[in-house]
Coordinates of C-alpha atoms in Angstrom, one line a residue:
Chain A
M1 CA -23.0 -0.1 10.3
Q2 CA -21.8 -0.3 13.9
T3 CA -20.0 2.7 15.5
Q4 CA -20.8 2.7 19.2
L5 CA -18.7 0.7 21.7
T6 CA -20.4 -0.6 24.8
E7 CA -18.6 -2.5 27.6
S8 CA -20.0 -5.9 26.6
E9 CA -19.3 -5.3 23.0
S10 CA -15.8 -4.1 23.8
A11 CA -15.1 -7.4 25.6
E12 CA -16.7 -9.5 22.8
F13 CA -14.7 -7.6 20.2
T14 CA -11.5 -8.0 22.1
T15 CA -12.0 -11.7 22.2
F16 CA -12.7 -11.6 18.4
M17 CA -9.5 -9.6 17.9
R18 CA -7.4 -12.0 19.9
D19 CA -8.6 -14.9 17.8
Y20 CA -7.5 -13.2 14.6
Q21 CA -4.9 -10.6 15.3
D22 CA -1.9 -12.8 14.7
M23 CA -3.2 -13.9 11.3
V24 CA -4.1 -10.3 10.3
F25 CA -0.7 -8.9 11.4
S26 CA 1.3 -11.8 9.8
T27 CA -0.5 -11.3 6.5
A28 CA 0.1 -7.6 6.5
A29 CA 3.7 -7.8 7.7
R30 CA 4.7 -10.4 5.1
L31 CA 3.2 -8.3 2.3
V32 CA 4.5 -4.9 3.3
G33 CA 7.7 -6.1 4.9
D34 CA 7.6 -3.5 7.7
D35 CA 6.2 -4.1 11.2
A36 CA 5.1 -0.6 11.9
Q37 CA 3.2 -0.3 8.7
A38 CA 1.7 -3.8 9.2
E39 CA 0.4 -2.7 12.6
D40 CA -1.3 0.4 11.0
I41 CA -2.9 -1.9 8.4
A42 CA -4.0 -4.4 11.1
Q43 CA -5.6 -1.5 13.1
E44 CA -7.5 -0.4 10.0
V45 CA -8.7 -3.9 9.3
F46 CA -10.1 -4.3 12.8
I47 CA -11.8 -1.0 12.7
R48 CA -13.5 -2.1 9.5
A49 CA -14.3 -5.4 11.1
F50 CA -16.0 -3.6 14.0
E51 CA -18.2 -1.7 11.5
H52 CA -19.4 -5.1 10.3
F53 CA -19.2 -6.9 13.6
A54 CA -22.9 -7.7 13.7
D55 CA -22.4 -9.9 10.7
L56 CA -18.9 -11.2 11.5
R57 CA -19.2 -12.1 15.2
S58 CA -20.8 -15.5 14.5
S59 CA -19.8 -15.9 10.9
P60 CA -17.6 -18.9 9.9
M61 CA -16.3 -16.7 7.1
A62 CA -14.9 -14.0 9.4
G63 CA -11.3 -15.3 9.0
G64 CA -11.6 -15.2 5.2
W65 CA -13.2 -11.8 5.3
L66 CA -10.4 -10.4 7.5
K67 CA -7.7 -12.0 5.3
T68 CA -9.2 -10.5 2.2
V69 CA -9.5 -7.1 3.7
T70 CA -5.9 -7.3 5.0
R71 CA -4.5 -8.3 1.7
N72 CA -6.4 -5.6 -0.2
L73 CA -5.4 -2.9 2.3
A74 CA -1.7 -4.0 2.2
I75 CA -1.7 -4.0 -1.6
N76 CA -3.4 -0.6 -1.7
H77 CA -0.8 0.7 0.8
L78 CA 2.1 -0.6 -1.4
N79 CA 0.6 0.9 -4.6
R80 CA 0.1 4.2 -2.9
Y81 CA 3.7 4.2 -1.7
R82 CA 5.0 3.1 -5.1
K83 CA 3.2 5.9 -6.8
R84 CA 4.7 8.4 -4.4
W85 CA 8.2 7.2 -5.3
R86 CA 7.5 6.2 -8.9
L87 CA 10.0 8.7 -10.4
F88 CA 12.9 7.2 -8.4
S89 CA 11.8 3.6 -8.3
E90 CA 11.7 3.5 -12.1
L91 CA 15.0 5.3 -12.6
H92 CA 17.0 2.2 -11.7
A93 CA 15.4 -1.1 -10.8
P94 CA 17.5 -3.9 -11.9
G95 CA 15.7 -7.2 -12.5
T96 CA 12.3 -5.7 -12.7
D97 CA 12.0 -5.9 -16.4
E98 CA 10.7 -9.1 -17.9
G99 CA 13.4 -11.3 -19.3
D100 CA 16.3 -8.9 -18.8
A101 CA 18.6 -11.5 -17.3
P102 CA 19.8 -14.9 -18.5
E103 CA 18.5 -18.1 -16.9
I104 CA 21.0 -19.5 -14.5
E105 CA 21.3 -23.2 -13.7
W106 CA 21.9 -24.0 -10.0
E107 CA 21.6 -27.0 -7.8
V108 CA 18.3 -27.2 -6.0
P109 CA 18.6 -28.9 -2.6
D110 CA 16.2 -31.6 -1.5
A111 CA 15.1 -29.5 1.5
V112 CA 15.8 -26.3 3.4
L113 CA 15.2 -25.5 7.1
A114 CA 14.3 -29.2 7.5
G115 CA 15.8 -29.4 11.0
L116 CA 14.0 -26.4 12.4
G117 CA 10.8 -26.2 14.4
A118 CA 7.8 -24.3 13.0
E119 CA 8.4 -21.1 15.0
E120 CA 12.0 -20.9 14.2
R121 CA 11.3 -21.7 10.6
A122 CA 8.7 -18.9 10.5
A123 CA 11.2 -16.4 12.0
V124 CA 13.8 -17.3 9.4
V125 CA 11.4 -17.2 6.5
D126 CA 10.0 -13.8 7.6
A127 CA 13.5 -12.3 7.9
A128 CA 14.5 -13.7 4.5
L129 CA 11.3 -12.3 2.9
R130 CA 12.1 -8.9 4.2
Q131 CA 15.4 -9.0 2.3
L132 CA 13.7 -9.5 -1.1
P133 CA 12.8 -6.6 -3.4
E134 CA 9.2 -5.6 -2.9
H135 CA 7.9 -6.8 -6.3
Q136 CA 9.3 -10.3 -5.7
R137 CA 8.3 -10.5 -2.0
V138 CA 4.7 -9.5 -2.7
A139 CA 4.3 -11.9 -5.6
L140 CA 5.9 -14.8 -3.5
V141 CA 3.7 -14.1 -0.4
L142 CA 0.5 -14.0 -2.5
Y143 CA 1.5 -17.2 -4.2
H144 CA 2.8 -19.3 -1.3
F145 CA 1.0 -17.8 1.7
E146 CA -2.3 -16.6 0.2
D147 CA -2.6 -19.4 -2.3
L148 CA -3.5 -17.1 -5.1
S149 CA -3.0 -18.3 -8.7
Y150 CA -0.7 -16.4 -11.1
L151 CA -3.7 -14.9 -12.8
Q152 CA -5.2 -13.7 -9.5
I153 CA -1.9 -12.2 -8.5
A154 CA -1.6 -10.4 -11.8
A155 CA -5.1 -9.0 -11.4
H156 CA -4.5 -7.9 -7.8
L157 CA -1.2 -6.2 -8.6
R158 CA -2.4 -4.9 -12.0
V159 CA 0.7 -6.2 -13.8
S160 CA 1.1 -8.7 -16.6
L161 CA 1.0 -12.5 -16.1
A162 CA 4.6 -12.7 -17.4
K163 CA 5.8 -10.2 -14.8
V164 CA 4.2 -12.2 -12.0
K165 CA 5.8 -15.4 -13.3
T166 CA 9.2 -13.7 -13.6
D167 CA 8.9 -12.1 -10.1
I168 CA 8.0 -15.4 -8.5
K169 CA 10.7 -17.3 -10.3
R170 CA 13.4 -14.8 -9.3
G171 CA 11.9 -14.4 -5.8
R172 CA 12.3 -18.1 -5.2
A173 CA 15.8 -18.1 -6.6
A174 CA 16.7 -15.2 -4.3
L175 CA 15.0 -16.7 -1.3
L176 CA 16.6 -20.1 -1.5
P177 CA 20.2 -19.0 -0.7
L178 CA 18.9 -16.8 2.1
L179 CA 17.2 -19.9 3.7
Q180 CA 20.1 -22.1 2.9
R181 CA 22.6 -19.7 4.5
H182 CA 20.6 -19.9 7.7
G183 CA 20.4 -23.7 7.5
M184 CA 24.2 -23.9 7.2
T185 CA 25.1 -21.3 9.8
R186 CA 22.1 -21.5 12.2
D187 CA 23.1 -18.0 13.2
G188 CA 19.9 -16.4 11.8
L189 CA 19.7 -14.2 8.8
E190 CA 19.9 -10.9 10.6
A191 CA 23.1 -11.9 12.6
Chain B
M1 CA 9.6 -29.6 -20.3
T2 CA 12.9 -27.6 -20.3
P3 CA 15.6 -28.0 -17.6
H4 CA 14.7 -24.6 -16.3
D5 CA 11.0 -25.6 -15.9
D6 CA 12.1 -28.7 -14.0
Q7 CA 14.5 -26.7 -11.8
D8 CA 11.7 -24.2 -11.1
E9 CA 9.3 -26.9 -10.2
R10 CA 11.8 -28.5 -7.8
L11 CA 12.4 -25.1 -6.3
D12 CA 8.6 -24.6 -5.9
R13 CA 8.4 -28.0 -4.1
V14 CA 11.3 -27.3 -1.8
L15 CA 10.0 -23.9 -0.8
R16 CA 6.5 -25.2 -0.3
A17 CA 7.8 -27.7 2.1
A18 CA 9.8 -25.0 3.9
L19 CA 6.9 -22.6 4.0
E20 CA 4.0 -24.9 4.8
Q21 CA 2.2 -24.7 8.1
L22 CA 4.3 -21.8 9.4
P23 CA 2.7 -20.3 12.5
P24 CA 1.5 -16.7 12.2
R25 CA 3.8 -14.0 13.7
P26 CA 2.4 -12.8 17.0
A27 CA 0.8 -9.3 16.7
P28 CA 2.4 -6.5 18.8
S29 CA 0.8 -6.2 22.2
S30 CA 0.0 -2.6 21.5
L31 CA -2.4 -3.5 18.6
E32 CA -5.4 -4.3 20.8
S33 CA -5.2 -1.1 22.8
R34 CA -4.6 0.9 19.6
V35 CA -7.7 -0.5 18.0
L36 CA -10.0 -0.1 21.0
G37 CA -8.6 3.4 21.6
E38 CA -9.4 4.4 18.0
L39 CA -12.9 2.9 18.2
R40 CA -13.6 4.9 21.4
R41 CA -12.2 8.1 19.8
R42 CA -14.5 7.6 16.8
A43 CA -17.5 6.7 18.9
A44 CA -16.9 10.0 20.9
L45 CA -17.1 12.1 17.7
P46 CA -20.4 14.0 17.2
W47 CA -22.6 12.4 14.5
W48 CA -22.0 15.1 11.9
R49 CA -18.2 14.4 12.0
R50 CA -18.7 10.7 11.2
S51 CA -19.2 9.2 7.8
F52 CA -22.5 9.9 6.1
G53 CA -23.5 6.2 6.4
S54 CA -23.5 6.4 10.2
W55 CA -25.6 9.7 10.4
P56 CA -29.1 9.5 11.9
L57 CA -31.7 8.7 9.3
P58 CA -33.5 12.1 9.6
A59 CA -30.2 13.9 9.1
Q60 CA -29.4 11.8 6.0
L61 CA -32.9 12.5 4.6
A62 CA -32.6 16.3 5.4
L63 CA -29.2 16.5 3.6
V64 CA -30.5 14.7 0.6
A65 CA -33.6 17.0 0.5
V66 CA -31.4 20.1 0.8
C67 CA -29.1 18.9 -2.0
A68 CA -32.1 18.1 -4.2
V69 CA -33.5 21.6 -3.6
L70 CA -30.1 23.3 -4.4
V71 CA -29.7 21.2 -7.6
G72 CA -33.3 22.1 -8.6
V73 CA -32.8 25.8 -7.9
T74 CA -29.6 25.9 -9.9
M75 CA -31.1 24.1 -12.8
L76 CA -34.2 26.3 -12.8
S77 CA -32.2 29.5 -12.6
G78 CA -29.9 28.4 -15.4
A79 CA -32.7 27.3 -17.6
P80 CA -33.9 30.8 -18.8
A81 CA -30.4 31.6 -19.9
L82 CA -30.1 28.4 -21.8
A83 CA -33.5 28.9 -23.3
G84 CA -32.5 32.3 -24.7
I85 CA -34.6 34.5 -22.4
S86 CA -31.3 36.3 -21.5
P87 CA -29.3 37.7 -24.4
M88 CA -26.3 35.5 -25.3
E89 CA -23.9 38.5 -25.2
N90 CA -24.8 39.0 -21.5
I91 CA -24.0 35.3 -20.8
I92 CA -20.7 35.5 -22.6
A93 CA -19.8 38.8 -20.8
M94 CA -20.6 37.2 -17.5
A95 CA -18.5 34.2 -18.3
L96 CA -15.6 36.3 -19.3
T97 CA -15.6 38.6 -16.2
W98 CA -12.8 36.5 -14.7
A99 CA -10.6 37.1 -17.7
H100 CA -10.1 40.8 -17.1
P101 CA -8.0 40.6 -14.0
A102 CA -6.0 37.7 -15.5
I103 CA -5.2 39.9 -18.5
V104 CA -4.1 42.8 -16.3
I105 CA -1.8 40.4 -14.2
F106 CA -0.3 38.9 -17.4
T107 CA 0.4 42.3 -18.9
S108 CA 2.0 43.6 -15.7
A109 CA 4.1 40.4 -15.4
S110 CA 5.4 40.6 -19.0
G111 CA 6.2 44.3 -18.5
L112 CA 8.2 43.5 -15.3
A113 CA 10.0 40.7 -17.1
R114 CA 10.9 43.1 -20.0
V115 CA 12.3 45.7 -17.5
L116 CA 14.4 43.1 -15.7
T117 CA 15.9 41.7 -18.9
D118 CA 16.7 45.2 -20.1
T119 CA 18.4 46.3 -16.8
I120 CA 20.1 43.1 -15.5
P121 CA 23.3 42.0 -17.3
P122 CA 22.9 38.8 -19.3
A123 CA 25.6 37.1 -17.3
W124 CA 23.6 37.5 -14.1
L125 CA 20.5 36.1 -15.8
Y126 CA 22.4 33.1 -17.2
G127 CA 24.1 32.6 -13.8
G128 CA 20.7 32.7 -12.0
L129 CA 19.3 30.2 -14.5
G130 CA 22.2 27.9 -14.0
L131 CA 21.9 28.1 -10.2
T132 CA 18.3 27.2 -10.4
V133 CA 19.0 24.2 -12.6
C134 CA 21.8 23.1 -10.1
L135 CA 19.5 23.5 -7.2
Y136 CA 16.8 21.3 -8.9
A137 CA 19.5 18.7 -9.7
V138 CA 20.6 18.7 -6.0
L139 CA 17.0 18.3 -4.9
L140 CA 16.5 15.4 -7.3
G141 CA 19.8 13.8 -6.1
L142 CA 18.8 14.2 -2.4
S143 CA 15.4 12.7 -3.1
A144 CA 16.9 9.8 -5.0
A145 CA 19.4 9.2 -2.2
G146 CA 16.5 9.4 0.4
Y147 CA 14.5 6.9 -1.6
H148 CA 17.4 4.6 -2.0
F149 CA 18.4 4.5 1.7
L150 CA 15.1 5.0 3.4
Y151 CA 12.6 3.2 1.2
A152 CA 14.3 0.9 -1.4
H153 CA 16.8 -0.5 1.1
P154 CA 15.5 0.3 4.6
S155 CA 17.6 -0.5 7.6
P156 CA 16.7 -4.0 9.0
A157 CA 16.8 -2.4 12.5
R158 CA 13.5 -0.7 11.8
N159 CA 11.9 -4.2 11.7
Q160 CA 13.4 -5.5 14.8
S161 CA 11.3 -3.5 17.2

């Protein structure tokens, strides 16, 4: 395990960090929905990466390793936070129970944000994700950005498969109007 | 396939198209300096304040040896008692030595409670009890409001920095 930091290693590790820091920060920020907490998580990820830098520096799996560690740290962080506030978060959390709301029919458009560039689309999507309740946002991010299956998400979050499906379904239904609203107004979600 | 499944599948397709190939968000410029600063801080710590895995090998071996000796001594000193060399009454008496002060404290506290209930008017006692319940309710309400405004629905301004 590496703990010392020489000048040459510092330069090499800085280059390594620059290659991956956007990916690590994005993953953490989309999961926890808070930039300051995401930066703390990203810092911890890179400190762990430094401890294994001898193996990671030339490994083609470094990106996957960093993504997995980031995802696990972010989920642990959310679980810790949720436990701290469990009494209040479970007092009144509408829509968190499985099957407690009727299915609603609505018109699904052919496309959303189709006219935007990738960076503008990313900004809109990230802002919209932050507006979702945590349980929906985390499930959606793990499904759409981390490419995990329903079963893998259920295992990661230690919830039932049915809850994951419900959260993703409702998360999509909540996300769509947020994205559509931007598409129609082009003013941004936070305007 | 139900209409709901069809609708959900279409929604999945539309969102996939909107979310695919999104560029990552740029990390804050402070992240790099924070990580390097923390690594330097940890590297400057003396070895005994770091995690056990990063201790020098002789120190790791020495600690393991000391622990093994301590465990051995504890087990050897406890063995005669368990083997019946020491009378069981002595062992029980030693185990219960902590109980005496606890009994004294409990007796004193119950005596004090009896004196208080005899001298303080019942209305005051009920009032005090009610006040305590009210204060707990206020604390619970403030914590719930804090959770609602700070955590469950945090201000978007926090994320715009």
